[in-house]
Amino acid sequence: MDKMGKLKDIVVMKFGGSSVADADKIRKVADRVIEFTGEGKQVVVTVSAMGDTTDRLIELAGSVSSDPSRREMDMLLSTGEQVSIAMLSLALQEKGRGCVSLTGIQAGIFTDDAYSDAKILNIRPERIFKELKKGNIVVIAGFQGVNSEGDITTLGRGGSDTTAVAIAAALKAEYCEIYTDVDGVYSTDPNIVQKAVKLNALSYNEMLELASSGARVLHLRAVEFAKKHNVVLHVRSSFNKNEGTWVMDEKAIEEKMERPLITGVTSDTNQVKISVFGLADRPGVAADLFGKFAENNINIDLIVQNVSEKGIAAISFTIKNEDLSLARKVLEVLGSESIAVDPDIAKVSIVGAGMQTHPGVASRMFRILADRDINIEMISTSPIRISCVIRKPRVRDAVKALHSGFDIEE
Ligand code: ADP
Ligand code: ASP
Ligand code: MG
């Protein structure tokens, strides 16, 4: 606070699991946070669970339950972030800083009832403001909120990004910094393709397509929030001081840089394909089927309906791996007897605002895959994205081929 008792510019900093993986890293994060407060900012920090804690908790649940309920999973997984906020607050206090940790509930993060994939409905930031006014650094647990029952909910894997951006929007923060284990958003996963290029700036729309098609560096809902509330994002490394990637409004970008044809290549190996056979080929069948999935909060990605023979059709679609057991139950209730589940698929996508004005991008993509003898099983497009479902073992080859085939590397 300044002498007039007003809050200074607020910045939200989010640190992912790898950034707080052990005590040493947590101390370094504390130093980084303190540096920011030295720049005359008031800082709100969001953290993920330490290292691979969330994965370990999922495994732990699996050791006592073959089909764990989503409510109890949220109770379990949310503990990971609670450890991190306490640890970071302790480290900050050790360095002499006033600091308070808050769980999702304490921070006023209210969500819907969709356990394990909850949406933030609103944030009541009174407590956060109260603590900032006292001069405290506020450390908030990522990934969690509370529903109208008072139950803990979680926001889906990678959801701490969304906590950070939603908090930034609620506090009208200057911007939101996402600290992770890579230097920013790259043209493709830098851990798959060494020649991946770091992008300096991206529009919300491009980042939405990248995030929804598998670039897990930012959670999709975080980008949706950022776009809706015009929160500027800076994705950067927590291990160095390099400038990262800015994600912001389209117009601000256009002034900044020339647009390449393709901005990025993504892959998603966390999907399964379900085929439902023997469906009547009449109006309403797809509406009933997908209506039930929507009621159960299962997101459908690609859909293909086969040409019907003798009035009988088949529909294939892809969903997230973690929705498979729920999807099976929904199909059972619907009485769909003849189904096939194919877990051996992956989705590869190219994204770029430039494709809107350049015809022939799709055929070039299909040719690049064909030249590598990679078969395309499903296709979907948006104005700035083309996605293909292929066999899972070929996904790395496909990403590399597309990245070099579209001349994205320097
Ligand atoms: P955090 O724990 O910090 O949230 P994540 O593992 O969720 O980190 O996200 C960072 C990872 O995202 C990187 O290590 C990288 O492997 C992966 N990734 C996938 N696509 C991209 C991309 N286009 N740009 C940068 N990173 C990407
Ligand atoms: N800890 C959660 C996860 O591993 C949330 C996050 O990291 O953003 O998915
Ligand atoms: Mg993440």
Short mmCIF file of C-alpha atoms and ligand atoms in Angstrom, two decimals:
data_model
loop_
_atom_site.label_atom_id
_atom_site.label_comp_id
_atom_site.label_asym_id
_atom_site.label_seq_id
_atom_site.Cartn_x
_atom_site.Cartn_y
_atom_site.Cartn_z
CA MET A 1 0.00 0.00 0.00
CA ASP A 2 1.15 3.55 -0.59
CA LYS A 3 0.95 6.41 1.89
CA MET A 4 -2.60 7.25 0.81
CA GLY A 5 -3.67 3.74 1.84
CA LYS A 6 -4.37 2.70 -1.76
CA LEU A 7 -3.35 -0.62 -3.27
CA LYS A 8 -0.40 -0.57 -5.65
CA ASP A 9 -0.49 -2.26 -9.04
CA ILE A 10 -1.36 -5.89 -8.54
CA VAL A 11 0.42 -8.65 -10.41
CA VAL A 12 -0.58 -12.31 -10.25
CA MET A 13 2.29 -14.83 -10.48
CA LYS A 14 1.53 -18.53 -11.03
CA PHE A 15 4.12 -21.25 -10.45
CA GLY A 16 3.56 -24.73 -11.88
CA GLY A 17 4.40 -28.05 -10.24
CA SER A 18 7.94 -28.30 -11.59
CA SER A 19 8.72 -24.79 -10.28
CA VAL A 20 7.89 -25.81 -6.69
CA ALA A 21 9.03 -29.44 -6.89
CA ASP A 22 11.31 -29.33 -3.81
CA ALA A 23 12.36 -27.12 -0.90
CA ASP A 24 15.21 -25.52 -2.81
CA LYS A 25 12.93 -24.57 -5.71
CA ILE A 26 10.33 -23.20 -3.28
CA ARG A 27 12.98 -20.93 -1.71
CA LYS A 28 13.92 -19.71 -5.20
CA VAL A 29 10.26 -18.99 -5.98
CA ALA A 30 10.07 -17.01 -2.74
CA ASP A 31 13.06 -14.91 -3.86
CA ARG A 32 11.44 -14.30 -7.21
CA VAL A 33 8.20 -13.17 -5.58
CA ILE A 34 10.09 -10.83 -3.25
CA GLU A 35 11.92 -9.29 -6.23
CA PHE A 36 8.58 -8.36 -7.73
CA THR A 37 7.35 -6.70 -4.57
CA GLY A 38 10.55 -4.63 -4.74
CA GLU A 39 9.32 -3.26 -8.07
CA GLY A 40 6.48 -1.53 -6.30
CA LYS A 41 3.88 -4.19 -7.06
CA GLN A 42 1.52 -6.02 -4.79
CA VAL A 43 1.77 -9.69 -5.49
CA VAL A 44 -0.76 -12.48 -5.43
CA VAL A 45 0.77 -15.90 -6.07
CA THR A 46 -0.96 -19.07 -7.24
CA VAL A 47 0.81 -22.41 -6.97
CA SER A 48 0.28 -25.96 -8.21
CA ALA A 49 1.02 -29.11 -6.27
CA MET A 50 4.73 -29.93 -5.79
CA GLY A 51 6.27 -31.90 -8.69
CA ASP A 52 4.28 -34.98 -9.63
CA THR A 53 2.16 -34.95 -6.45
CA THR A 54 -1.15 -34.95 -8.34
CA ASP A 55 -0.14 -38.01 -10.39
CA ARG A 56 0.97 -39.79 -7.22
CA LEU A 57 -2.34 -39.03 -5.51
CA ILE A 58 -4.25 -40.42 -8.50
CA GLU A 59 -2.18 -43.61 -8.25
CA LEU A 60 -2.83 -43.76 -4.52
CA ALA A 61 -6.59 -43.58 -5.11
CA GLY A 62 -6.23 -46.38 -7.65
CA SER A 63 -4.71 -48.61 -4.98
CA VAL A 64 -7.98 -48.69 -3.02
CA SER A 65 -10.60 -48.00 -5.69
CA SER A 66 -11.15 -49.31 -9.21
CA ASP A 67 -13.56 -46.50 -10.10
CA PRO A 68 -13.01 -43.61 -7.67
CA SER A 69 -15.87 -41.14 -7.36
CA ARG A 70 -15.15 -37.65 -8.64
CA ARG A 71 -16.14 -35.97 -5.40
CA GLU A 72 -13.62 -37.95 -3.35
CA MET A 73 -10.95 -37.48 -6.00
CA ASP A 74 -11.36 -33.71 -5.63
CA MET A 75 -11.07 -34.02 -1.88
CA LEU A 76 -7.85 -35.98 -2.38
CA LEU A 77 -6.20 -34.04 -5.21
CA SER A 78 -6.83 -30.62 -3.69
CA THR A 79 -4.51 -31.55 -0.81
CA GLY A 80 -1.53 -31.28 -3.17
CA GLU A 81 -1.97 -27.54 -3.66
CA GLN A 82 -2.60 -27.05 0.05
CA VAL A 83 0.88 -28.38 0.82
CA SER A 84 2.41 -25.97 -1.71
CA ILE A 85 0.72 -22.82 -0.42
CA ALA A 86 1.78 -23.54 3.15
CA MET A 87 5.35 -24.34 2.07
CA LEU A 88 5.71 -21.19 -0.03
CA SER A 89 4.19 -19.03 2.69
CA LEU A 90 6.57 -20.50 5.25
CA ALA A 91 9.51 -19.82 2.93
CA LEU A 92 8.37 -16.21 2.43
CA GLN A 93 7.89 -15.69 6.16
CA GLU A 94 11.35 -17.14 6.77
CA LYS A 95 12.67 -14.38 4.51
CA GLY A 96 10.89 -11.83 6.67
CA ARG A 97 7.87 -11.15 4.47
CA GLY A 98 4.30 -10.80 5.62
CA CYS A 99 2.44 -13.55 3.86
CA VAL A 100 -0.77 -15.50 4.11
CA SER A 101 -1.84 -18.70 2.34
CA LEU A 102 -5.46 -19.19 1.26
CA THR A 103 -7.26 -22.29 -0.02
CA GLY A 104 -9.72 -21.92 -2.89
CA ILE A 105 -12.60 -21.57 -0.43
CA GLN A 106 -10.81 -18.92 1.63
CA ALA A 107 -9.96 -17.01 -1.54
CA GLY A 108 -13.65 -16.96 -2.52
CA ILE A 109 -13.39 -19.12 -5.65
CA PHE A 110 -16.90 -20.42 -6.37
CA THR A 111 -17.45 -23.13 -8.98
CA ASP A 112 -20.22 -25.24 -10.47
CA ASP A 113 -20.80 -28.85 -9.34
CA ALA A 114 -18.77 -30.63 -12.01
CA TYR A 115 -16.33 -32.40 -9.69
CA SER A 116 -12.88 -32.91 -11.27
CA ASP A 117 -13.64 -30.49 -14.12
CA ALA A 118 -15.40 -27.61 -12.38
CA LYS A 119 -15.87 -24.19 -13.94
CA ILE A 120 -15.27 -21.04 -11.92
CA LEU A 121 -18.58 -19.19 -11.69
CA ASN A 122 -17.45 -16.19 -9.69
CA ILE A 123 -14.79 -14.96 -7.32
CA ARG A 124 -15.49 -12.95 -4.19
CA PRO A 125 -12.11 -11.36 -3.59
CA GLU A 126 -12.86 -9.53 -0.32
CA ARG A 127 -10.47 -11.64 1.75
CA ILE A 128 -7.68 -11.27 -0.82
CA PHE A 129 -8.10 -7.48 -0.82
CA LYS A 130 -8.17 -7.44 2.97
CA GLU A 131 -4.85 -9.28 3.14
CA LEU A 132 -3.26 -7.12 0.44
CA LYS A 133 -4.31 -4.02 2.33
CA LYS A 134 -2.46 -5.36 5.37
CA GLY A 135 0.62 -5.48 3.16
CA ASN A 136 0.65 -9.27 2.93
CA ILE A 137 1.73 -11.32 -0.04
CA VAL A 138 -1.24 -13.62 -0.74
CA VAL A 139 -0.54 -17.21 -1.79
CA ILE A 140 -3.58 -18.98 -3.22
CA ALA A 141 -4.02 -22.70 -3.90
CA GLY A 142 -4.42 -23.32 -7.62
CA PHE A 143 -6.75 -25.87 -9.20
CA GLN A 144 -9.46 -25.77 -6.49
CA GLY A 145 -12.68 -24.03 -5.58
CA VAL A 146 -15.91 -24.64 -3.72
CA ASN A 147 -19.38 -25.47 -5.03
CA SER A 148 -22.77 -24.40 -3.70
CA GLU A 149 -22.80 -27.44 -1.35
CA GLY A 150 -19.58 -26.25 0.25
CA ASP A 151 -17.68 -29.18 -1.29
CA ILE A 152 -14.17 -28.81 -2.63
CA THR A 153 -14.04 -29.03 -6.42
CA THR A 154 -11.08 -29.12 -8.79
CA LEU A 155 -10.77 -27.43 -12.16
CA GLY A 156 -9.35 -30.23 -14.33
CA ARG A 157 -5.70 -31.18 -14.91
CA GLY A 158 -3.56 -28.10 -15.39
CA GLY A 159 -6.27 -25.97 -13.78
CA SER A 160 -3.96 -23.81 -11.64
CA ASP A 161 -3.43 -21.59 -14.68
CA THR A 162 -7.16 -20.92 -14.65
CA THR A 163 -7.12 -20.04 -10.95
CA ALA A 164 -4.36 -17.50 -11.63
CA VAL A 165 -6.09 -15.85 -14.57
CA ALA A 166 -9.48 -15.77 -12.86
CA ILE A 167 -7.90 -14.13 -9.81
CA ALA A 168 -6.10 -11.64 -12.06
CA ALA A 169 -9.43 -10.77 -13.69
CA ALA A 170 -11.22 -10.44 -10.34
CA LEU A 171 -8.48 -8.20 -8.91
CA LYS A 172 -8.14 -6.24 -12.16
CA ALA A 173 -4.44 -7.05 -12.01
CA GLU A 174 -2.01 -5.35 -14.36
CA TYR A 175 -1.12 -8.72 -15.85
CA CYS A 176 -0.67 -12.38 -15.00
CA GLU A 177 2.69 -14.14 -15.15
CA ILE A 178 2.67 -17.91 -15.69
CA TYR A 179 5.98 -19.42 -14.58
CA THR A 180 6.73 -22.87 -15.93
CA ASP A 181 9.59 -25.21 -16.96
CA VAL A 182 10.01 -23.85 -20.51
CA ASP A 183 10.86 -20.31 -21.67
CA GLY A 184 7.41 -19.57 -23.08
CA VAL A 185 4.95 -20.84 -25.67
CA TYR A 186 6.79 -22.50 -28.55
CA SER A 187 5.80 -23.36 -32.10
CA THR A 188 5.53 -26.92 -30.83
CA ASP A 189 6.40 -28.82 -27.64
CA PRO A 190 10.14 -28.04 -27.19
CA ASN A 191 10.47 -31.35 -25.38
CA ILE A 192 9.49 -33.16 -28.60
CA VAL A 193 11.09 -30.98 -31.28
CA GLN A 194 14.41 -29.38 -30.44
CA LYS A 195 14.07 -26.86 -33.27
CA ALA A 196 10.82 -25.47 -31.83
CA VAL A 197 10.78 -21.67 -31.94
CA LYS A 198 9.74 -19.53 -28.98
CA LEU A 199 6.87 -17.22 -29.89
CA ASN A 200 7.18 -13.64 -28.65
CA ALA A 201 3.50 -12.79 -28.77
CA LEU A 202 0.27 -14.60 -29.55
CA SER A 203 -3.36 -13.58 -29.85
CA TYR A 204 -5.95 -15.05 -27.48
CA ASN A 205 -7.59 -16.85 -30.41
CA GLU A 206 -4.39 -18.54 -31.51
CA MET A 207 -3.58 -19.51 -27.92
CA LEU A 208 -7.12 -20.89 -27.50
CA GLU A 209 -6.63 -23.18 -30.47
CA LEU A 210 -3.16 -24.25 -29.31
CA ALA A 211 -4.42 -24.97 -25.79
CA SER A 212 -7.53 -26.82 -26.93
CA SER A 213 -5.56 -28.99 -29.31
CA GLY A 214 -2.92 -30.15 -26.84
CA ALA A 215 -0.29 -27.47 -26.04
CA ARG A 216 -0.61 -28.07 -22.33
CA VAL A 217 1.60 -25.11 -21.43
CA LEU A 218 -1.62 -23.17 -20.73
CA HIS A 219 -4.95 -24.55 -19.49
CA LEU A 220 -7.70 -23.91 -22.03
CA ARG A 221 -10.07 -22.26 -19.56
CA ALA A 222 -7.28 -19.93 -18.45
CA VAL A 223 -7.03 -18.61 -21.98
CA GLU A 224 -10.83 -18.32 -22.25
CA PHE A 225 -10.87 -16.27 -19.05
CA ALA A 226 -7.98 -14.11 -20.21
CA LYS A 227 -9.73 -13.38 -23.50
CA LYS A 228 -13.07 -12.61 -21.88
CA HIS A 229 -11.60 -10.26 -19.29
CA ASN A 230 -8.72 -8.99 -21.40
CA VAL A 231 -6.04 -10.19 -18.97
CA VAL A 232 -2.58 -9.95 -20.50
CA LEU A 233 -0.58 -13.16 -19.92
CA HIS A 234 3.18 -13.56 -19.80
CA VAL A 235 4.30 -17.20 -20.00
CA ARG A 236 7.94 -17.57 -18.92
CA SER A 237 10.47 -19.80 -17.23
CA SER A 238 10.80 -19.94 -13.47
CA PHE A 239 14.43 -21.00 -13.90
CA ASN A 240 15.77 -17.97 -15.80
CA LYS A 241 14.96 -14.29 -16.38
CA ASN A 242 14.37 -14.50 -20.14
CA GLU A 243 11.43 -12.66 -21.61
CA GLY A 244 8.71 -15.21 -22.31
CA THR A 245 5.61 -15.19 -24.53
CA TRP A 246 2.94 -12.51 -24.27
CA VAL A 247 -0.64 -13.58 -24.92
CA MET A 248 -2.88 -10.62 -25.60
CA ASP A 249 -5.49 -8.99 -27.77
CA GLU A 250 -5.26 -9.55 -31.53
CA LYS A 251 -4.92 -5.87 -32.37
CA ALA A 252 -2.04 -5.35 -29.98
CA ILE A 253 -0.22 -8.24 -31.70
CA GLU A 254 -0.81 -7.14 -35.26
CA GLU A 255 1.07 -3.96 -34.58
CA LYS A 256 3.90 -6.01 -33.11
CA MET A 257 4.74 -8.68 -35.64
CA GLU A 258 4.35 -10.18 -39.06
CA ARG A 259 2.07 -13.23 -39.01
CA PRO A 260 3.49 -16.57 -40.11
CA LEU A 261 1.24 -19.02 -42.01
CA ILE A 262 1.36 -21.60 -39.22
CA THR A 263 2.01 -20.53 -35.64
CA GLY A 264 2.22 -23.92 -34.03
CA VAL A 265 1.88 -27.69 -34.19
CA THR A 266 0.26 -29.53 -31.29
CA SER A 267 -0.49 -33.09 -30.32
CA ASP A 268 -2.87 -34.68 -27.85
CA THR A 269 -2.32 -38.28 -26.77
CA ASN A 270 -4.83 -38.13 -23.94
CA GLN A 271 -7.87 -39.12 -25.99
CA VAL A 272 -9.78 -42.30 -26.81
CA LYS A 273 -12.02 -42.98 -29.77
CA ILE A 274 -15.44 -44.51 -29.15
CA SER A 275 -17.52 -45.96 -31.97
CA VAL A 276 -21.21 -46.66 -31.48
CA PHE A 277 -22.71 -49.02 -34.05
CA GLY A 278 -26.23 -49.92 -35.06
CA LEU A 279 -27.80 -46.48 -34.61
CA ALA A 280 -31.04 -45.64 -36.41
CA ASP A 281 -30.36 -43.10 -39.17
CA ARG A 282 -33.08 -40.60 -38.28
CA PRO A 283 -33.25 -37.07 -36.86
CA GLY A 284 -32.66 -36.83 -33.10
CA VAL A 285 -30.36 -39.82 -32.63
CA ALA A 286 -27.15 -37.79 -32.43
CA ALA A 287 -28.93 -35.15 -30.34
CA ASP A 288 -30.00 -37.81 -27.78
CA LEU A 289 -26.59 -39.45 -27.67
CA PHE A 290 -24.54 -36.27 -27.28
CA GLY A 291 -27.18 -34.65 -25.10
CA LYS A 292 -26.58 -37.38 -22.50
CA PHE A 293 -22.84 -36.81 -22.70
CA ALA A 294 -23.32 -33.07 -22.18
CA GLU A 295 -25.55 -33.71 -19.15
CA ASN A 296 -22.71 -35.73 -17.65
CA ASN A 297 -20.13 -33.01 -18.38
CA ILE A 298 -18.28 -35.15 -20.90
CA ASN A 299 -16.69 -33.06 -23.63
CA ILE A 300 -16.75 -34.53 -27.12
CA ASP A 301 -13.97 -33.52 -29.47
CA LEU A 302 -13.97 -34.92 -33.03
CA ILE A 303 -17.07 -36.63 -34.44
CA VAL A 304 -17.51 -38.70 -37.58
CA GLN A 305 -20.76 -40.30 -38.73
CA ASN A 306 -20.48 -43.11 -41.26
CA VAL A 307 -22.66 -43.26 -44.33
CA SER A 308 -25.69 -45.25 -43.32
CA GLU A 309 -26.56 -48.58 -44.89
CA LYS A 310 -30.18 -49.73 -44.77
CA GLY A 311 -31.05 -46.96 -42.32
CA ILE A 312 -28.41 -48.03 -39.77
CA ALA A 313 -25.50 -45.70 -39.01
CA ALA A 314 -22.37 -45.66 -36.84
CA ILE A 315 -20.90 -42.66 -35.05
CA SER A 316 -17.31 -42.35 -33.87
CA PHE A 317 -16.09 -39.61 -31.56
CA THR A 318 -13.18 -38.81 -29.29
CA ILE A 319 -13.20 -37.92 -25.60
CA LYS A 320 -10.60 -37.39 -22.89
CA ASN A 321 -9.12 -40.58 -21.38
CA GLU A 322 -10.33 -39.71 -17.91
CA ASP A 323 -13.95 -39.54 -19.11
CA LEU A 324 -13.93 -43.10 -20.46
CA SER A 325 -15.48 -44.93 -17.50
CA LEU A 326 -18.25 -42.34 -17.18
CA ALA A 327 -18.83 -42.51 -20.95
CA ARG A 328 -19.21 -46.31 -20.74
CA LYS A 329 -21.87 -45.87 -18.04
CA VAL A 330 -23.74 -43.29 -20.14
CA LEU A 331 -23.69 -45.64 -23.14
CA GLU A 332 -24.93 -48.49 -20.97
CA VAL A 333 -27.88 -46.39 -19.76
CA LEU A 334 -28.64 -45.47 -23.37
CA GLY A 335 -28.70 -49.18 -24.22
CA SER A 336 -25.93 -48.90 -26.81
CA GLU A 337 -24.85 -52.51 -26.95
CA SER A 338 -22.46 -52.41 -29.82
CA ILE A 339 -19.54 -50.11 -29.06
CA ALA A 340 -15.80 -50.18 -29.67
CA VAL A 341 -13.18 -48.28 -27.69
CA ASP A 342 -9.88 -47.45 -29.35
CA PRO A 343 -7.28 -46.04 -26.94
CA ASP A 344 -4.46 -46.15 -29.47
CA ILE A 345 -5.17 -42.83 -31.16
CA ALA A 346 -3.67 -39.34 -31.02
CA LYS A 347 -4.65 -35.99 -32.45
CA VAL A 348 -2.19 -33.80 -34.29
CA SER A 349 -3.09 -30.21 -35.20
CA ILE A 350 -1.70 -27.17 -36.96
CA VAL A 351 -2.76 -23.70 -35.82
CA GLY A 352 -2.28 -20.33 -37.45
CA ALA A 353 -4.25 -17.18 -38.11
CA GLY A 354 -2.43 -17.01 -41.46
CA MET A 355 -4.38 -19.98 -42.86
CA GLN A 356 -7.52 -17.84 -43.12
CA THR A 357 -6.06 -16.02 -46.08
CA HIS A 358 -4.00 -18.84 -47.62
CA PRO A 359 -5.81 -21.68 -49.38
CA GLY A 360 -4.21 -25.11 -49.66
CA VAL A 361 -3.01 -25.45 -46.09
CA ALA A 362 -5.12 -28.54 -45.41
CA SER A 363 -3.93 -30.38 -48.51
CA ARG A 364 -0.33 -29.50 -47.65
CA MET A 365 -0.86 -30.97 -44.16
CA PHE A 366 -2.40 -34.18 -45.56
CA ARG A 367 0.44 -34.52 -48.09
CA ILE A 368 3.12 -34.14 -45.39
CA LEU A 369 1.44 -36.91 -43.36
CA ALA A 370 0.94 -39.11 -46.43
CA ASP A 371 4.61 -38.78 -47.37
CA ARG A 372 5.45 -40.24 -43.94
CA ASP A 373 2.91 -43.03 -44.51
CA ILE A 374 0.77 -41.73 -41.65
CA ASN A 375 -2.91 -42.58 -42.09
CA ILE A 376 -5.56 -39.96 -41.23
CA GLU A 377 -8.65 -41.40 -39.51
CA MET A 378 -10.66 -38.31 -38.58
CA ILE A 379 -10.40 -34.63 -39.51
CA SER A 380 -11.78 -31.46 -37.96
CA THR A 381 -11.18 -27.81 -38.71
CA SER A 382 -11.79 -24.31 -37.39
CA PRO A 383 -10.96 -21.11 -39.28
CA ILE A 384 -7.44 -21.18 -37.81
CA ARG A 385 -6.86 -24.88 -37.02
CA ILE A 386 -6.78 -28.27 -38.76
CA SER A 387 -6.71 -31.45 -36.66
CA CYS A 388 -6.22 -35.08 -37.71
CA VAL A 389 -6.64 -38.23 -35.66
CA ILE A 390 -3.86 -40.74 -36.36
CA ARG A 391 -2.39 -43.86 -34.71
CA LYS A 392 -0.75 -42.97 -31.37
CA PRO A 393 2.71 -44.46 -32.05
CA ARG A 394 3.10 -42.12 -35.06
CA VAL A 395 2.41 -38.89 -33.18
CA ARG A 396 6.00 -37.75 -32.65
CA ASP A 397 6.84 -38.41 -36.32
CA ALA A 398 3.77 -36.44 -37.35
CA VAL A 399 4.58 -33.44 -35.15
CA LYS A 400 8.18 -33.34 -36.38
CA ALA A 401 7.16 -33.73 -40.03
CA LEU A 402 4.56 -30.95 -39.85
CA HIS A 403 6.88 -28.63 -37.96
CA SER A 404 9.60 -28.94 -40.58
CA GLY A 405 7.18 -29.30 -43.51
CA PHE A 406 5.58 -25.92 -42.78
CA ASP A 407 9.01 -24.28 -42.42
CA ILE A 408 8.35 -23.15 -38.87
CA GLU A 409 11.86 -23.85 -37.64
CA GLU A 410 14.50 -21.21 -38.11
P1 ADP B 1 3.37 -26.47 -15.22
O1 ADP B 1 3.58 -27.59 -14.27
O2 ADP B 1 4.34 -25.36 -15.03
O3 ADP B 1 1.96 -26.03 -15.30
P2 ADP B 1 3.01 -28.01 -17.67
O4 ADP B 1 3.69 -29.32 -17.69
O5 ADP B 1 1.56 -27.96 -17.41
O6 ADP B 1 3.79 -27.06 -16.64
O7 ADP B 1 3.27 -27.23 -19.04
C1 ADP B 1 4.58 -27.04 -19.52
C2 ADP B 1 4.92 -28.11 -20.56
O8 ADP B 1 4.06 -27.94 -21.68
C3 ADP B 1 6.30 -28.02 -21.11
O9 ADP B 1 7.25 -28.69 -20.32
C4 ADP B 1 6.15 -28.64 -22.49
O10 ADP B 1 6.62 -29.98 -22.52
C5 ADP B 1 4.65 -28.66 -22.74
N1 ADP B 1 4.26 -28.04 -24.01
C6 ADP B 1 3.45 -28.62 -24.93
N2 ADP B 1 3.31 -27.82 -25.99
C7 ADP B 1 4.02 -26.70 -25.75
C8 ADP B 1 4.26 -25.50 -26.49
N3 ADP B 1 3.71 -25.29 -27.69
N4 ADP B 1 5.06 -24.56 -25.93
C9 ADP B 1 5.63 -24.76 -24.72
N5 ADP B 1 5.45 -25.89 -23.98
C10 ADP B 1 4.65 -26.85 -24.48
N1 ASP B 2 -1.81 -30.03 -9.77
C1 ASP B 2 -2.79 -30.03 -10.82
C2 ASP B 2 -2.34 -30.95 -11.95
O1 ASP B 2 -1.30 -31.56 -11.85
C3 ASP B 2 -3.12 -28.65 -11.32
C4 ASP B 2 -1.99 -27.95 -12.06
O2 ASP B 2 -0.84 -28.38 -12.00
O3 ASP B 2 -2.26 -26.91 -12.68
O4 ASP B 2 -3.05 -31.08 -12.90
MG MG B 3 0.28 -26.68 -16.35
#
